[in-house]
Tab-separated table of C-alpha atoms and ligand atoms in Angstrom:
chain	number	residue	atom	x	y	z
J	4	UNK	CA	-35.639	-23.530	24.163
J	5	UNK	CA	-38.220	-20.846	23.547
J	6	UNK	CA	-37.706	-17.289	22.426
J	7	UNK	CA	-39.929	-14.223	22.546
J	8	UNK	CA	-38.915	-11.502	20.074
J	9	UNK	CA	-40.477	-8.288	21.419
J	10	UNK	CA	-41.103	-4.883	19.939
J	11	UNK	CA	-39.920	-5.511	16.382
J	12	UNK	CA	-41.452	-4.862	12.990
J	13	UNK	CA	-42.245	-8.192	11.325
J	14	UNK	CA	-41.446	-7.885	7.600
J	15	UNK	CA	-42.764	-10.512	5.210
J	16	UNK	CA	-42.778	-10.413	1.421
J	17	UNK	CA	-46.463	-9.431	1.431
J	18	UNK	CA	-46.737	-7.084	4.419
J	19	UNK	CA	-45.163	-5.653	7.557
J	20	UNK	CA	-46.715	-5.455	11.030
J	21	UNK	CA	-45.458	-4.379	14.449
J	22	UNK	CA	-45.840	-7.548	16.492
J	23	UNK	CA	-44.072	-9.863	18.908
J	24	UNK	CA	-43.016	-13.321	17.721
J	25	UNK	CA	-42.893	-16.370	19.987
J	26	UNK	CA	-40.854	-19.427	18.949
J	27	UNK	CA	-40.781	-22.838	20.604
J	28	UNK	CA	-39.594	-26.255	19.498
J	29	UNK	CA	-37.994	-24.824	16.371
J	30	UNK	CA	-41.265	-23.366	15.068
J	31	UNK	CA	-42.974	-20.003	15.160
J	32	UNK	CA	-45.859	-20.517	17.584
J	33	UNK	CA	-47.480	-17.088	17.925
J	34	UNK	CA	-47.372	-13.613	16.402
J	35	UNK	CA	-49.141	-10.656	18.011
J	36	UNK	CA	-49.220	-8.311	20.997
J	37	UNK	CA	-49.203	-9.221	24.686
J	38	UNK	CA	-48.457	-12.866	23.983
J	39	UNK	CA	-48.851	-15.320	26.855
J	40	UNK	CA	-45.506	-17.162	26.946
J	41	UNK	CA	-43.661	-19.342	29.486
J	42	UNK	CA	-41.779	-17.375	32.130
J	43	UNK	CA	-38.478	-19.018	31.149
J	44	UNK	CA	-38.654	-17.934	27.519
J	45	UNK	CA	-35.578	-16.003	26.366
J	46	UNK	CA	-36.734	-12.456	25.602
J	47	UNK	CA	-35.066	-10.528	22.776
J	48	UNK	CA	-35.639	-6.795	22.602
J	49	UNK	CA	-36.186	-6.120	18.883
J	50	UNK	CA	-37.301	-2.507	19.230
J	51	UNK	CA	-36.077	-0.523	16.249
J	52	UNK	CA	-35.246	-3.743	14.441
J	53	UNK	CA	-36.866	-5.697	11.634
J	54	UNK	CA	-37.895	-9.315	12.169
J	55	UNK	CA	-37.523	-11.052	8.801
J	56	UNK	CA	-37.445	-14.589	7.416
J	57	UNK	CA	-33.893	-15.901	7.415
J	58	UNK	CA	-32.240	-15.684	4.007
J	59	UNK	CA	-32.293	-18.630	1.614
J	60	UNK	CA	-29.294	-18.896	-0.713
J	61	UNK	CA	-30.423	-21.177	-3.553
J	62	UNK	CA	-26.947	-21.456	-5.069
J	63	UNK	CA	-23.844	-22.569	-3.132
J	64	UNK	CA	-21.024	-25.050	-3.722
J	65	UNK	CA	-19.498	-26.035	-0.411
J	66	UNK	CA	-16.308	-28.143	-0.751
J	67	UNK	CA	-16.940	-28.683	-4.458
J	68	UNK	CA	-14.305	-30.792	-6.253
J	69	UNK	CA	-13.760	-28.679	-9.373
J	70	UNK	CA	-11.067	-27.936	-11.968
J	71	UNK	CA	-8.478	-30.117	-10.252
J	72	UNK	CA	-8.966	-28.831	-6.720
J	73	UNK	CA	-11.641	-28.646	-3.991
J	74	UNK	CA	-13.454	-25.495	-2.885
J	75	UNK	CA	-11.931	-24.310	0.395
J	76	UNK	CA	-15.258	-23.719	2.174
J	77	UNK	CA	-16.852	-26.782	3.734
J	78	UNK	CA	-20.431	-27.276	4.842
J	79	UNK	CA	-19.642	-26.498	8.486
J	80	UNK	CA	-17.755	-23.243	7.920
J	81	UNK	CA	-19.906	-22.179	4.971
J	82	UNK	CA	-23.249	-22.540	6.714
J	83	UNK	CA	-21.817	-20.802	9.801
J	84	UNK	CA	-20.712	-17.907	7.612
J	85	UNK	CA	-24.170	-17.801	6.093
J	86	UNK	CA	-25.755	-17.502	9.544
J	87	UNK	CA	-23.431	-14.594	10.352
J	88	UNK	CA	-24.852	-12.865	7.297
J	89	UNK	CA	-28.503	-13.669	8.049
J	90	UNK	CA	-28.850	-16.661	5.706
J	91	UNK	CA	-30.499	-19.619	7.454
J	92	UNK	CA	-30.752	-22.094	4.587
J	93	UNK	CA	-28.697	-23.020	1.541
J	94	UNK	CA	-29.513	-25.096	-1.504
J	95	UNK	CA	-26.271	-26.682	-2.656
J	96	UNK	CA	-25.524	-28.892	-5.668
J	97	UNK	CA	-24.799	-32.578	-6.023
J	98	UNK	CA	-22.613	-32.734	-9.137
J	99	UNK	CA	-21.947	-36.301	-10.296
J	100	UNK	CA	-18.959	-36.934	-12.527
J	101	UNK	CA	-20.016	-38.080	-15.981
J	102	UNK	CA	-20.858	-41.805	-15.767
J	103	UNK	CA	-21.043	-41.632	-11.953
J	104	UNK	CA	-24.318	-43.046	-10.587
J	105	UNK	CA	-26.493	-40.181	-9.339
J	106	UNK	CA	-27.356	-41.966	-6.106
J	107	UNK	CA	-23.661	-42.492	-5.329
J	108	UNK	CA	-22.903	-38.793	-5.779
J	109	UNK	CA	-26.015	-37.873	-3.815
J	110	UNK	CA	-24.850	-39.950	-0.847
J	111	UNK	CA	-21.386	-38.391	-1.010
J	112	UNK	CA	-22.827	-34.888	-0.765
J	113	UNK	CA	-25.252	-35.956	1.960
J	114	UNK	CA	-22.254	-37.184	3.984
J	115	UNK	CA	-20.369	-33.927	3.461
J	116	UNK	CA	-23.384	-31.757	4.318
J	117	UNK	CA	-24.065	-33.590	7.575
J	118	UNK	CA	-21.688	-31.101	9.281
J	119	UNK	CA	-23.913	-28.144	8.362
J	120	UNK	CA	-25.051	-25.792	11.125
J	121	UNK	CA	-28.159	-24.599	9.299
J	122	UNK	CA	-30.751	-26.344	7.161
J	123	UNK	CA	-29.830	-27.343	3.609
J	124	UNK	CA	-31.162	-29.001	0.494
J	125	UNK	CA	-29.742	-30.100	-2.874
J	126	UNK	CA	-30.226	-29.508	-6.549
J	127	UNK	CA	-28.803	-32.507	-8.427
J	128	UNK	CA	-26.805	-31.910	-11.615
J	129	UNK	CA	-27.412	-34.043	-14.709
J	130	UNK	CA	-23.964	-34.322	-16.274
J	131	UNK	CA	-24.582	-37.393	-18.449
J	132	UNK	CA	-27.474	-39.544	-19.627
J	133	UNK	CA	-28.600	-43.126	-19.802
J	134	UNK	CA	-31.514	-45.146	-18.465
J	135	UNK	CA	-29.964	-45.286	-15.002
J	136	UNK	CA	-29.994	-41.478	-14.835
J	137	UNK	CA	-33.649	-41.534	-15.867
J	138	UNK	CA	-34.403	-43.998	-13.087
J	139	UNK	CA	-32.309	-42.252	-10.437
J	140	UNK	CA	-34.062	-38.949	-11.100
J	141	UNK	CA	-37.292	-40.695	-10.176
J	142	UNK	CA	-35.794	-42.074	-6.976
J	143	UNK	CA	-34.427	-38.667	-6.035
J	144	UNK	CA	-37.797	-36.971	-6.524
J	145	UNK	CA	-40.035	-39.649	-5.059
J	146	UNK	CA	-37.866	-40.821	-2.163
J	147	UNK	CA	-35.267	-38.134	-1.423
J	148	UNK	CA	-37.184	-34.885	-1.789
J	149	UNK	CA	-35.136	-33.465	-4.651
J	150	UNK	CA	-37.343	-31.329	-6.898
J	151	UNK	CA	-34.748	-29.523	-9.025
J	152	UNK	CA	-32.117	-30.729	-11.475
J	153	UNK	CA	-29.182	-28.613	-12.695
J	154	UNK	CA	-27.708	-28.588	-16.189
J	155	UNK	CA	-24.351	-26.987	-16.929
J	156	UNK	CA	-24.405	-25.837	-20.545
J	157	UNK	CA	-20.777	-24.762	-20.093
J	158	UNK	CA	-17.626	-26.655	-18.983
J	159	UNK	CA	-17.035	-28.757	-22.099
J	160	UNK	CA	-15.048	-31.987	-21.573
J	161	UNK	CA	-16.142	-31.921	-17.926
J	162	UNK	CA	-19.713	-31.564	-16.661
J	163	UNK	CA	-21.336	-29.950	-19.700
J	164	UNK	CA	-24.744	-31.270	-20.733
J	165	UNK	CA	-25.216	-31.457	-24.500
J	166	UNK	CA	-28.604	-30.758	-26.058
J	167	UNK	CA	-29.553	-34.444	-26.088
J	168	UNK	CA	-29.068	-34.596	-22.323
J	169	UNK	CA	-30.948	-31.324	-21.875
J	170	UNK	CA	-33.928	-32.633	-23.842
J	171	UNK	CA	-33.989	-36.014	-22.094
J	172	UNK	CA	-33.560	-34.531	-18.651
J	173	UNK	CA	-35.986	-31.643	-19.083
J	174	UNK	CA	-38.591	-34.108	-20.305
J	175	UNK	CA	-37.931	-36.334	-17.294
J	176	UNK	CA	-38.386	-33.277	-15.071
J	177	UNK	CA	-41.785	-32.721	-16.683
J	178	UNK	CA	-42.773	-36.315	-15.974
J	179	UNK	CA	-41.666	-36.029	-12.351
J	180	UNK	CA	-42.880	-32.493	-11.590
J	181	UNK	CA	-39.354	-31.274	-10.964
J	182	UNK	CA	-37.765	-27.937	-11.913
J	183	UNK	CA	-34.966	-28.007	-14.483
J	184	UNK	CA	-32.316	-25.345	-13.870
J	185	UNK	CA	-29.444	-24.253	-16.098
J	186	UNK	CA	-26.061	-22.597	-16.046
J	187	UNK	CA	-26.569	-20.893	-19.406
J	188	UNK	CA	-23.329	-20.410	-21.291
J	189	UNK	CA	-22.541	-22.051	-24.639
J	190	UNK	CA	-19.679	-24.345	-23.687
J	191	UNK	CA	-18.593	-24.940	-27.296
J	192	UNK	CA	-18.146	-21.206	-27.872
J	193	UNK	CA	-16.275	-20.807	-24.579
J	194	UNK	CA	-13.937	-23.635	-25.552
J	195	UNK	CA	-13.329	-22.122	-28.987
J	196	UNK	CA	-12.678	-18.626	-27.613
J	197	UNK	CA	-10.401	-19.931	-24.856
J	198	UNK	CA	-8.224	-21.693	-27.444
J	199	UNK	CA	-8.199	-18.611	-29.667
J	200	UNK	CA	-7.119	-16.342	-26.790
J	201	UNK	CA	-4.395	-18.702	-25.607
J	202	UNK	CA	-3.110	-19.017	-29.164
J	203	UNK	CA	-2.931	-15.228	-29.313
J	204	UNK	CA	-0.774	-15.323	-26.167
J	205	UNK	CA	-3.428	-14.015	-23.786
J	206	UNK	CA	-2.970	-16.212	-20.706
J	207	UNK	CA	-3.917	-13.895	-17.833
J	208	UNK	CA	-7.248	-13.414	-16.004
J	209	UNK	CA	-7.997	-10.458	-18.282
J	210	UNK	CA	-8.760	-13.067	-20.963
J	211	UNK	CA	-11.432	-14.786	-18.854
J	212	UNK	CA	-14.280	-12.374	-19.686
J	213	UNK	CA	-13.143	-12.258	-23.316
J	214	UNK	CA	-13.684	-16.024	-23.540
J	215	UNK	CA	-17.294	-15.770	-22.292
J	216	UNK	CA	-18.855	-12.608	-23.748
J	217	UNK	CA	-22.485	-11.849	-22.980
J	218	UNK	CA	-23.743	-13.236	-26.288
J	219	UNK	CA	-22.416	-16.652	-25.185
J	220	UNK	CA	-24.796	-16.469	-22.238
J	221	UNK	CA	-27.620	-15.000	-24.289
J	222	UNK	CA	-27.463	-17.865	-26.802
J	223	UNK	CA	-27.568	-20.551	-24.124
J	224	UNK	CA	-30.333	-18.792	-22.211
J	225	UNK	CA	-32.435	-18.657	-25.341
J	226	UNK	CA	-31.682	-22.284	-26.228
J	227	UNK	CA	-32.619	-23.559	-22.783
J	228	UNK	CA	-35.780	-21.448	-22.776
J	229	UNK	CA	-36.798	-22.703	-26.230
J	230	UNK	CA	-36.137	-26.318	-25.280
J	231	UNK	CA	-38.270	-25.849	-22.167
J	232	UNK	CA	-40.968	-24.167	-24.234
J	233	UNK	CA	-40.966	-26.982	-26.808
J	234	UNK	CA	-41.274	-29.604	-24.077
J	235	UNK	CA	-43.766	-27.591	-22.015
J	236	UNK	CA	-41.691	-27.584	-18.831
J	237	UNK	CA	-40.859	-24.656	-16.477
J	238	UNK	CA	-37.244	-23.477	-16.275
J	239	UNK	CA	-34.994	-21.701	-13.743
J	240	UNK	CA	-31.854	-19.938	-14.918
J	241	UNK	CA	-29.113	-19.580	-12.313
J	242	UNK	CA	-26.712	-16.630	-12.053
J	243	UNK	CA	-28.229	-14.538	-14.840
J	244	UNK	CA	-25.483	-11.940	-15.396
J	245	UNK	CA	-26.257	-9.840	-18.474
J	246	UNK	CA	-28.814	-7.982	-20.545
J	247	UNK	CA	-28.840	-10.623	-23.261
J	248	UNK	CA	-30.028	-13.298	-20.845
J	249	UNK	CA	-32.457	-10.967	-19.067
J	250	UNK	CA	-34.028	-10.084	-22.416
J	251	UNK	CA	-34.565	-13.763	-23.252
J	252	UNK	CA	-36.246	-14.347	-19.903
J	253	UNK	CA	-38.394	-11.221	-20.253
J	254	UNK	CA	-39.578	-12.265	-23.714
J	255	UNK	CA	-40.494	-15.767	-22.516
J	256	UNK	CA	-42.304	-14.513	-19.410
J	257	UNK	CA	-44.139	-11.937	-21.485
J	258	UNK	CA	-45.466	-14.832	-23.557
J	259	UNK	CA	-46.629	-16.666	-20.442
J	260	UNK	CA	-43.814	-19.191	-20.235
J	261	UNK	CA	-42.874	-20.249	-16.717
J	262	UNK	CA	-39.265	-19.101	-16.683
J	263	UNK	CA	-37.590	-17.961	-13.484
J	264	UNK	CA	-34.257	-16.202	-13.041
J	265	UNK	CA	-31.672	-15.760	-10.305
J	266	UNK	CA	-28.987	-13.126	-9.988
J	267	UNK	CA	-25.922	-12.970	-7.763
J	268	UNK	CA	-24.971	-10.201	-5.345
J	269	UNK	CA	-21.606	-10.097	-7.131
J	270	UNK	CA	-23.078	-9.599	-10.603
J	271	UNK	CA	-25.335	-6.853	-9.268
J	272	UNK	CA	-22.404	-4.884	-7.893
J	273	UNK	CA	-19.163	-5.621	-9.723
J	274	UNK	CA	-18.043	-5.076	-13.318
J	275	UNK	CA	-15.344	-6.546	-15.571
J	276	UNK	CA	-12.749	-3.934	-14.659
J	277	UNK	CA	-11.789	-6.321	-11.843
J	278	UNK	CA	-10.065	-8.498	-14.447
J	279	UNK	CA	-7.899	-5.676	-15.803
J	280	UNK	CA	-6.177	-4.778	-12.555
J	281	UNK	CA	-2.404	-5.241	-12.471
J	282	UNK	CA	-2.470	-7.434	-9.373
J	283	UNK	CA	-2.702	-10.943	-10.866
J	284	UNK	CA	-3.981	-12.576	-7.654
J	285	UNK	CA	-6.754	-10.044	-7.216
J	286	UNK	CA	-7.851	-10.333	-10.845
J	287	UNK	CA	-7.754	-14.139	-10.609
J	288	UNK	CA	-9.731	-14.063	-7.351
J	289	UNK	CA	-12.638	-12.631	-9.357
J	290	UNK	CA	-12.593	-15.422	-11.968
J	291	UNK	CA	-16.002	-17.016	-11.922
J	292	UNK	CA	-18.509	-17.918	-14.624
J	293	UNK	CA	-20.375	-16.142	-15.994
J	294	UNK	CA	-17.783	-13.410	-15.449
J	295	UNK	CA	-18.496	-9.994	-13.951
J	296	UNK	CA	-19.813	-7.952	-16.834
J	297	UNK	CA	-19.080	-4.570	-18.465
J	298	UNK	CA	-20.577	-1.529	-16.762
J	299	UNK	CA	-24.267	-1.219	-17.562
J	300	UNK	CA	-25.303	-4.829	-17.108
J	301	UNK	CA	-25.482	-4.368	-13.342
J	302	UNK	CA	-28.274	-1.811	-13.635
J	303	UNK	CA	-30.114	-4.083	-16.071
J	304	UNK	CA	-30.017	-6.821	-13.440
J	305	UNK	CA	-31.257	-4.436	-10.760
J	306	UNK	CA	-34.156	-3.323	-12.929
J	307	UNK	CA	-34.973	-6.950	-13.757
J	308	UNK	CA	-34.992	-7.774	-10.048
J	309	UNK	CA	-37.141	-4.740	-9.240
J	310	UNK	CA	-39.538	-5.451	-12.079
J	311	UNK	CA	-39.968	-9.180	-11.412
J	312	UNK	CA	-38.155	-10.538	-14.480
J	313	UNK	CA	-35.672	-12.023	-12.037
J	314	UNK	CA	-37.065	-13.416	-8.793
J	315	UNK	CA	-34.223	-14.581	-6.585
J	316	UNK	CA	-30.754	-13.602	-5.406
J	317	UNK	CA	-27.956	-16.012	-4.586
J	318	UNK	CA	-24.172	-16.094	-4.281
J	319	UNK	CA	-22.814	-19.139	-6.149
J	320	UNK	CA	-20.521	-19.384	-3.115
J	321	UNK	CA	-17.622	-21.460	-4.444
J	322	UNK	CA	-14.360	-20.588	-2.695
J	323	UNK	CA	-10.823	-20.972	-3.990
J	324	UNK	CA	-7.893	-19.367	-2.159
J	325	UNK	CA	-4.919	-17.649	-3.787
J	326	UNK	CA	-2.798	-20.796	-3.933
J	327	UNK	CA	-5.617	-22.609	-5.710
J	328	UNK	CA	-6.269	-19.747	-8.139
J	329	UNK	CA	-2.509	-19.833	-8.910
J	330	UNK	CA	-3.072	-23.176	-10.664
J	331	UNK	CA	-3.877	-20.932	-13.602
J	332	UNK	CA	-0.773	-18.777	-13.299
J	333	UNK	CA	0.238	-19.453	-16.896
J	334	UNK	CA	-3.146	-20.330	-18.336
J	335	UNK	CA	-6.330	-18.489	-17.349
J	336	UNK	CA	-8.476	-21.488	-18.318
J	337	UNK	CA	-6.955	-23.347	-15.358
J	338	UNK	CA	-7.911	-20.751	-12.747
J	339	UNK	CA	-10.604	-22.501	-10.673
J	340	UNK	CA	-13.856	-20.662	-11.268
J	341	UNK	CA	-15.659	-19.348	-8.231
J	342	UNK	CA	-16.039	-16.553	-5.680
J	343	UNK	CA	-17.569	-16.239	-2.214
J	344	UNK	CA	-20.521	-14.294	-0.822
J	345	UNK	CA	-22.769	-16.415	1.384
J	346	UNK	CA	-22.052	-14.095	4.342
J	347	UNK	CA	-22.235	-10.851	2.366
J	348	UNK	CA	-25.290	-11.292	0.139
J	349	UNK	CA	-28.038	-9.920	2.366
J	350	UNK	CA	-26.012	-6.931	3.572
J	351	UNK	CA	-25.084	-6.017	-0.009
J	352	UNK	CA	-28.679	-6.432	-1.204
J	353	UNK	CA	-29.930	-4.264	1.695
J	354	UNK	CA	-27.301	-1.566	1.197
J	355	UNK	CA	-27.648	-1.306	-2.577
J	356	UNK	CA	-31.289	-2.324	-2.698
J	357	UNK	CA	-33.236	-0.907	0.234
J	358	UNK	CA	-30.933	1.969	1.222
J	359	UNK	CA	-30.941	3.185	-2.396
J	360	UNK	CA	-34.680	2.792	-2.819
J	361	UNK	CA	-34.511	0.033	-5.423
J	362	UNK	CA	-36.264	-2.439	-3.109
J	363	UNK	CA	-38.777	-2.014	-0.328
J	364	UNK	CA	-38.196	-3.962	2.886
J	365	UNK	CA	-40.772	-6.501	1.738
J	366	UNK	CA	-39.245	-6.789	-1.724
J	367	UNK	CA	-35.895	-7.415	-0.027
J	368	UNK	CA	-37.477	-10.317	1.868
J	369	UNK	CA	-38.980	-11.618	-1.349
J	370	UNK	CA	-35.723	-11.704	-3.309
J	371	UNK	CA	-33.516	-12.960	-0.462
J	372	UNK	CA	-35.848	-15.609	0.926
J	373	UNK	CA	-39.527	-15.935	0.021
J	374	UNK	CA	-39.265	-16.297	-3.742
J	375	UNK	CA	-36.643	-19.045	-3.487
J	376	UNK	CA	-38.855	-20.809	-0.957
J	377	UNK	CA	-41.819	-20.625	-3.333
J	378	UNK	CA	-39.952	-21.574	-6.509
J	379	UNK	CA	-38.292	-24.581	-4.863
J	380	UNK	CA	-41.408	-25.603	-2.916
J	381	UNK	CA	-40.181	-24.842	0.577
J	382	UNK	CA	-42.891	-22.290	1.369
J	383	UNK	CA	-44.359	-21.691	3.946
J	384	UNK	CA	-42.078	-23.953	5.992
J	385	UNK	CA	-39.372	-21.524	4.941
J	386	UNK	CA	-39.448	-17.981	3.624
J	387	UNK	CA	-41.974	-16.316	5.934
J	388	UNK	CA	-42.681	-15.288	9.506
J	389	UNK	CA	-45.907	-17.194	10.090
J	390	UNK	CA	-47.342	-19.453	12.760
J	391	UNK	CA	-46.203	-22.994	11.987
J	392	UNK	CA	-43.232	-21.946	9.884
J	393	UNK	CA	-39.698	-22.869	10.879
J	394	UNK	CA	-38.185	-20.389	13.335
J	395	UNK	CA	-35.479	-19.323	10.891
J	396	UNK	CA	-35.350	-15.591	11.539
J	397	UNK	CA	-32.961	-12.704	11.082
J	398	UNK	CA	-33.426	-9.709	13.380
J	399	UNK	CA	-32.117	-6.962	11.172
J	400	UNK	CA	-30.609	-3.688	12.413
J	401	UNK	CA	-31.056	-1.138	9.637
J	402	UNK	CA	-28.766	1.314	11.433
J	403	UNK	CA	-25.833	-1.074	12.012
J	404	UNK	CA	-22.775	-0.417	9.873
J	405	UNK	CA	-20.382	-3.192	8.924
J	406	UNK	CA	-17.284	-3.364	6.752
J	407	UNK	CA	-17.083	-6.392	4.486
J	408	UNK	CA	-13.564	-7.798	4.516
J	409	UNK	CA	-11.566	-11.008	4.311
J	410	UNK	CA	-9.901	-9.800	7.496
J	411	UNK	CA	-13.109	-10.243	9.460
J	412	UNK	CA	-15.485	-12.436	7.502
J	413	UNK	CA	-16.270	-15.993	8.593
J	414	UNK	CA	-15.941	-17.365	5.058
J	415	UNK	CA	-13.074	-19.800	4.580
J	416	UNK	CA	-11.380	-17.869	1.795
J	417	UNK	CA	-8.554	-15.314	1.776
J	418	UNK	CA	-10.412	-12.852	-0.454
J	419	UNK	CA	-13.637	-10.864	-0.393
J	420	UNK	CA	-15.025	-9.490	-3.662
J	421	UNK	CA	-16.659	-6.690	-1.652
J	422	UNK	CA	-13.416	-5.951	0.259
J	423	UNK	CA	-13.528	-2.735	2.266
J	424	UNK	CA	-17.133	-1.894	1.474
J	425	UNK	CA	-18.957	-0.427	4.483
J	426	UNK	CA	-22.657	-1.208	4.414
J	427	UNK	CA	-25.488	0.076	6.563
J	428	UNK	CA	-27.934	-2.600	7.616
J	429	UNK	CA	-26.787	-5.923	9.053
J	430	UNK	CA	-27.936	-8.873	11.142
J	431	UNK	CA	-28.378	-8.035	14.833
J	432	UNK	CA	-29.353	-11.614	15.723
J	433	UNK	CA	-29.817	-14.751	13.607
J	434	UNK	CA	-32.108	-17.518	14.796
J	435	UNK	CA	-31.976	-20.991	13.251
J	436	UNK	CA	-34.584	-23.611	14.148
J	437	UNK	CA	-35.545	-21.415	17.111
J	438	UNK	CA	-31.983	-21.189	18.483
J	439	UNK	CA	-29.996	-17.957	18.717
J	440	UNK	CA	-26.937	-18.782	16.590
J	441	UNK	CA	-25.496	-15.340	15.905
J	442	UNK	CA	-25.536	-12.390	18.338
J	443	UNK	CA	-23.229	-9.455	19.096
J	444	UNK	CA	-21.072	-10.497	16.178
J	445	UNK	CA	-20.468	-13.923	17.666
J	446	UNK	CA	-21.529	-17.282	16.264
J	447	UNK	CA	-22.950	-19.894	18.593
J	448	UNK	CA	-23.456	-22.902	16.357
J	449	UNK	CA	-23.531	-26.654	16.746
J	450	UNK	CA	-21.840	-28.806	14.128
J	451	UNK	CA	-24.415	-31.047	12.497
J	452	UNK	CA	-27.438	-29.098	13.764
J	453	UNK	CA	-28.491	-28.408	10.178
J	454	UNK	CA	-31.163	-30.676	8.702
J	455	UNK	CA	-31.535	-31.987	5.189
J	456	UNK	CA	-34.810	-30.456	3.986
J	457	UNK	CA	-36.864	-32.452	1.511
J	458	UNK	CA	-38.577	-30.506	-1.240
J	459	UNK	CA	-41.600	-32.285	-2.728
J	460	UNK	CA	-42.297	-32.161	-6.456
J	461	UNK	CA	-44.567	-29.385	-7.664
J	462	UNK	CA	-48.104	-30.734	-7.934
J	463	UNK	CA	-49.797	-27.402	-8.575
J	464	UNK	CA	-47.452	-25.936	-11.174
J	465	UNK	CA	-47.048	-29.185	-13.038
J	466	UNK	CA	-50.761	-30.029	-13.002
J	467	UNK	CA	-51.357	-26.715	-14.736
J	468	UNK	CA	-48.444	-27.381	-17.083
J	469	UNK	CA	-49.759	-30.820	-17.988
J	470	UNK	CA	-53.264	-29.425	-18.654
J	471	UNK	CA	-51.830	-26.609	-20.783
J	472	UNK	CA	-49.633	-29.010	-22.735
J	473	UNK	CA	-52.541	-31.324	-23.407
J	474	UNK	CA	-54.772	-28.476	-24.534
J	475	UNK	CA	-52.059	-27.081	-26.799
J	476	UNK	CA	-50.621	-30.332	-28.141
J	477	UNK	CA	-51.015	-31.032	-31.848
J	478	UNK	CA	-53.941	-33.396	-32.398
J	479	UNK	CA	-52.948	-36.958	-31.616
J	480	UNK	CA	-49.666	-36.103	-29.903
J	481	UNK	CA	-49.375	-36.616	-26.162
J	482	UNK	CA	-46.858	-34.016	-24.926
E	529	URQ	O1	-20.498	-22.650	-12.519
E	529	URQ	C1	-20.799	-22.762	-11.323
E	529	URQ	O2	-21.851	-22.336	-10.905
E	529	URQ	C2	-19.869	-23.411	-10.333
E	529	URQ	C3	-18.933	-24.397	-10.968
E	529	URQ	C4	-19.150	-22.355	-9.517
E	529	URQ	N1	-18.190	-21.576	-10.276
E	529	URQ	C5	-18.493	-20.460	-10.989
E	529	URQ	O3	-17.616	-19.867	-11.590
E	529	URQ	N2	-19.724	-20.026	-11.046
E	530	ZN	ZN1	-22.757	-21.987	-12.768
E	531	ZN	ZN1	-22.795	-22.529	-9.280
């Protein structure tokens, strides 16, 4: 299967050029004019279109067992939905139960993800600690190509990592050259506020944001950043949702600390009024953590994304349908946390980012694909249109309008947080591993075609980190 994409504008994070792109054997083989290609190559007319690296969503939870139920989206349907939205790779999460061997959980997720129709990789969550976790982290990095470990600072009495686990695991990440990542909310405070609200008789979804105010995220963001600083290890904060967390990241980066931040399409666009609507099901459908924030935080996130304080965008795609959300009918703390977005992210980012002048076309590519590829050591295999890179490409039609809706989306959930929004700019064609998998609004995918992508540890960053730590360590102390 070979494809010649003719007449388009190739947009990478660093530059744009008008050029044809030839793909063969799943790779980009040539970029230029008047390319000499086999006569049987499929020719795609990309005139008037943009030829961009397929999106990378660094934060999804397909079929996650969570809060007494299982996310409704599986790896087959979720990766297909991503392709329909121009996303050609996801990084999902292996989340072991406390005391569950990491390698056992890893194999479980590998089995689930085998149905994927686009490439995928895993962050592995550290939800408990002992010597076996220490050892398994080494196996995962050195043998399985995992180079990032997640820490939930929220979800007390479930998957929350206490400070001792954070310190042990972050230090192990430093030893291995792996990136620690955090869900930064203070789980003790959330637990206290949840109990207080329930005691006051507030049981509906309107209480959800009240139980996790922005200072709860700001405290945890600062704590994780300071722990990373003390240990001399880089840090990636997922779903940064508010000014308090952005300010902590900005301060650390200003002082030269390697701290990276991600924001979600949902947090960029929605505010906490969604929780105060009279329709219980609709309010509950928006329950995720961190919650959508009061008006004002969205613009802070946009400015942080524009200014480079935040580097990546994601969705935290974690689907629960109305019947699942109803588990919390009488107690908001039992509403499974999560919303969708893997199909919507790039269209929302284009419509609110590029169409409104917040992002250039190249900056759009950077925050939807390239930066995630670089931070998680997938670049240049992923995240750019370059000879030798994977042929994961979205041919983008900046004039195409599309209405985001649960009535038409491919996501396996009965709700869309962007319901009814008409965007301008959408995928014309999506190409995954050199195959046309989405065209004319139709998916053409093969179950299991997705590959598990190994991500090596970070030699360059961590060599620099080690040198810096040595040169700044107190005399006689090996950091
Ligand atoms: O916290 C997460 O990232 C997972 C459990 C998805 N749910 C959510 O509310 N964000
Ligand atoms: Zn989270
Ligand atoms: Zn998540």
